[in-house]
mmCIF file of C-alpha atoms in Angstrom:
data_model
loop_
_atom_site.group_PDB
_atom_site.id
_atom_site.type_symbol
_atom_site.label_atom_id
_atom_site.label_comp_id
_atom_site.label_asym_id
_atom_site.label_seq_id
_atom_site.Cartn_x
_atom_site.Cartn_y
_atom_site.Cartn_z
ATOM 1 C CA MET A 1 -31.501 -36.734 -54.957
ATOM 2 C CA PRO A 2 -34.332 -34.942 -53.034
ATOM 3 C CA ILE A 3 -33.763 -33.976 -49.747
ATOM 4 C CA LYS A 4 -36.460 -35.508 -47.205
ATOM 5 C CA LYS A 5 -34.308 -36.193 -44.138
ATOM 6 C CA ILE A 6 -32.548 -33.188 -42.337
ATOM 7 C CA LEU A 7 -30.360 -33.403 -39.236
ATOM 8 C CA ILE A 8 -29.981 -30.339 -37.158
ATOM 9 C CA VAL A 9 -26.776 -30.031 -34.968
ATOM 10 C CA ASP A 10 -27.003 -27.018 -32.569
ATOM 11 C CA ASP A 11 -26.559 -26.690 -28.784
ATOM 12 C CA SER A 12 -29.414 -24.106 -28.689
ATOM 13 C CA PRO A 13 -32.781 -25.556 -27.824
ATOM 14 C CA THR A 14 -34.435 -22.457 -29.336
ATOM 15 C CA GLU A 15 -32.301 -22.772 -32.488
ATOM 16 C CA ARG A 16 -33.179 -26.439 -32.870
ATOM 17 C CA TYR A 17 -36.831 -25.811 -32.166
ATOM 18 C CA ALA A 18 -37.295 -22.915 -34.631
ATOM 19 C CA LEU A 19 -35.496 -24.780 -37.498
ATOM 20 C CA SER A 20 -37.432 -27.925 -36.876
ATOM 21 C CA GLU A 21 -40.604 -26.186 -36.852
ATOM 22 C CA ALA A 22 -39.803 -24.516 -40.331
ATOM 23 C CA LEU A 23 -38.558 -27.544 -41.839
ATOM 24 C CA THR A 24 -41.205 -29.839 -40.744
ATOM 25 C CA LYS A 25 -43.985 -27.279 -42.031
ATOM 26 C CA ASN A 26 -42.406 -27.726 -45.281
ATOM 27 C CA GLY A 27 -42.543 -31.701 -45.340
ATOM 28 C CA TYR A 28 -39.156 -32.553 -44.180
ATOM 29 C CA GLN A 29 -38.283 -35.095 -41.673
ATOM 30 C CA VAL A 30 -36.005 -33.673 -38.890
ATOM 31 C CA ILE A 31 -33.677 -35.157 -36.554
ATOM 32 C CA THR A 32 -31.746 -33.247 -33.952
ATOM 33 C CA ALA A 33 -28.288 -33.360 -32.140
ATOM 34 C CA GLU A 34 -27.176 -31.227 -29.484
ATOM 35 C CA SER A 35 -23.249 -31.236 -30.090
ATOM 36 C CA GLY A 36 -20.779 -32.084 -32.653
ATOM 37 C CA GLU A 37 -19.926 -35.694 -31.264
ATOM 38 C CA GLU A 38 -23.631 -36.455 -31.418
ATOM 39 C CA GLY A 39 -24.137 -34.807 -34.848
ATOM 40 C CA ILE A 40 -21.263 -37.284 -36.285
ATOM 41 C CA ALA A 41 -22.758 -40.255 -34.508
ATOM 42 C CA LYS A 42 -26.331 -39.448 -35.803
ATOM 43 C CA SER A 43 -24.805 -38.551 -39.309
ATOM 44 C CA LYS A 44 -23.854 -42.229 -39.411
ATOM 45 C CA SER A 45 -26.675 -43.893 -37.980
ATOM 46 C CA GLU A 46 -29.397 -41.954 -39.530
ATOM 47 C CA LEU A 47 -27.688 -41.146 -42.829
ATOM 48 C CA PRO A 48 -29.868 -37.755 -43.383
ATOM 49 C CA ASP A 49 -29.978 -36.141 -46.815
ATOM 50 C CA LEU A 50 -28.652 -32.759 -45.298
ATOM 51 C CA ILE A 51 -27.125 -31.571 -42.117
ATOM 52 C CA LEU A 52 -27.526 -28.064 -40.815
ATOM 53 C CA MET A 53 -24.405 -27.364 -38.663
ATOM 54 C CA ASP A 54 -23.978 -24.879 -35.818
ATOM 55 C CA VAL A 55 -20.294 -23.954 -35.116
ATOM 56 C CA VAL A 56 -20.172 -22.574 -31.793
ATOM 57 C CA MET A 57 -20.818 -25.644 -29.461
ATOM 58 C CA PRO A 58 -19.082 -27.000 -26.356
ATOM 59 C CA GLY A 59 -16.927 -29.948 -27.169
ATOM 60 C CA LEU A 60 -16.200 -30.497 -30.707
ATOM 61 C CA ASN A 61 -17.223 -27.421 -32.723
ATOM 62 C CA GLY A 62 -19.145 -27.293 -35.973
ATOM 63 C CA TYR A 63 -16.013 -26.870 -38.215
ATOM 64 C CA GLN A 64 -14.616 -29.960 -36.550
ATOM 65 C CA ALA A 65 -17.800 -31.940 -36.905
ATOM 66 C CA THR A 66 -17.949 -30.869 -40.659
ATOM 67 C CA ARG A 67 -14.556 -31.770 -41.362
ATOM 68 C CA THR A 68 -15.222 -35.384 -39.830
ATOM 69 C CA ILE A 69 -18.244 -35.829 -41.576
ATOM 70 C CA SER A 70 -16.981 -34.868 -44.874
ATOM 71 C CA ARG A 71 -13.916 -36.975 -44.700
ATOM 72 C CA ASP A 72 -15.611 -40.096 -43.532
ATOM 73 C CA GLU A 73 -16.286 -42.558 -46.259
ATOM 74 C CA ALA A 74 -19.680 -43.306 -44.847
ATOM 75 C CA THR A 75 -20.936 -39.732 -44.675
ATOM 76 C CA ARG A 76 -18.812 -37.517 -47.185
ATOM 77 C CA ALA A 77 -21.775 -37.552 -49.697
ATOM 78 C CA ILE A 78 -24.057 -35.623 -47.190
ATOM 79 C CA PRO A 79 -23.979 -31.948 -47.880
ATOM 80 C CA VAL A 80 -23.616 -29.777 -44.677
ATOM 81 C CA ILE A 81 -24.796 -26.104 -44.445
ATOM 82 C CA ILE A 82 -23.123 -24.336 -41.703
ATOM 83 C CA CYS A 83 -25.637 -22.213 -39.844
ATOM 84 C CA THR A 84 -23.851 -19.941 -37.379
ATOM 85 C CA THR A 85 -23.397 -16.527 -35.772
ATOM 86 C CA LYS A 86 -19.954 -16.180 -37.181
ATOM 87 C CA GLY A 87 -20.400 -14.015 -40.183
ATOM 88 C CA GLN A 88 -16.852 -12.801 -41.147
ATOM 89 C CA GLU A 89 -15.655 -13.748 -44.526
ATOM 90 C CA THR A 90 -12.787 -15.655 -43.120
ATOM 91 C CA ASP A 91 -15.210 -17.833 -41.177
ATOM 92 C CA LYS A 92 -17.174 -18.597 -44.211
ATOM 93 C CA ILE A 93 -13.787 -19.478 -46.101
ATOM 94 C CA TRP A 94 -12.792 -21.696 -43.401
ATOM 95 C CA GLY A 95 -16.367 -23.484 -43.088
ATOM 96 C CA MET A 96 -16.051 -24.301 -46.751
ATOM 97 C CA ARG A 97 -12.593 -25.496 -46.433
ATOM 98 C CA GLN A 98 -13.993 -27.997 -43.927
ATOM 99 C CA GLY A 99 -16.174 -29.495 -46.413
ATOM 100 C CA ALA A 100 -19.375 -27.543 -46.149
ATOM 101 C CA TYR A 101 -21.597 -27.291 -49.163
ATOM 102 C CA ASP A 102 -23.105 -23.758 -48.176
ATOM 103 C CA TYR A 103 -22.716 -21.203 -45.113
ATOM 104 C CA LEU A 104 -25.736 -19.107 -43.644
ATOM 105 C CA VAL A 105 -25.399 -16.436 -40.998
ATOM 106 C CA LYS A 106 -27.932 -16.292 -38.160
ATOM 107 C CA PRO A 107 -30.367 -15.235 -37.735
ATOM 108 C CA ILE A 108 -31.316 -17.782 -40.309
ATOM 109 C CA ASP A 109 -33.939 -16.529 -42.783
ATOM 110 C CA HIS A 110 -36.131 -19.449 -43.242
ATOM 111 C CA THR A 111 -37.201 -18.517 -46.814
ATOM 112 C CA GLU A 112 -33.481 -18.395 -47.930
ATOM 113 C CA LEU A 113 -32.674 -21.628 -46.159
ATOM 114 C CA LEU A 114 -35.543 -23.451 -47.894
ATOM 115 C CA ALA A 115 -34.481 -21.936 -51.092
ATOM 116 C CA ARG A 116 -31.031 -23.316 -50.649
ATOM 117 C CA ILE A 117 -32.275 -26.814 -49.516
ATOM 118 C CA ARG A 118 -34.453 -26.969 -52.837
ATOM 119 C CA ALA A 119 -31.464 -25.862 -54.798
ATOM 120 C CA ILE A 120 -29.302 -28.954 -53.252
ATOM 121 C CA GLY A 121 -32.098 -31.409 -53.918
#
């Protein structure tokens, strides 16, 4: 299934903008959410083809949101790539255990991100 619509879940306006720009320039439709809670809601209402999930956010963090999305019947098929500053091996293992498809450490290399998105689609 080709990836067309991508949901970016990040509390940083700068990060959302940078990712949105890179993805839009490459032909993807982008939706954004500013929190884990909003990310879960939009994953259900918009049914994106892919979710880029930050971890460190107020309220529900990215691990919790990823776990919720990956265990919900309506959204479990949507791959989640965690995009975070948390770069320890234990962070990556924990992220993958929550149901993430992939894990990237910020600052995100847009070329690398696009390659990984193409690999999924």
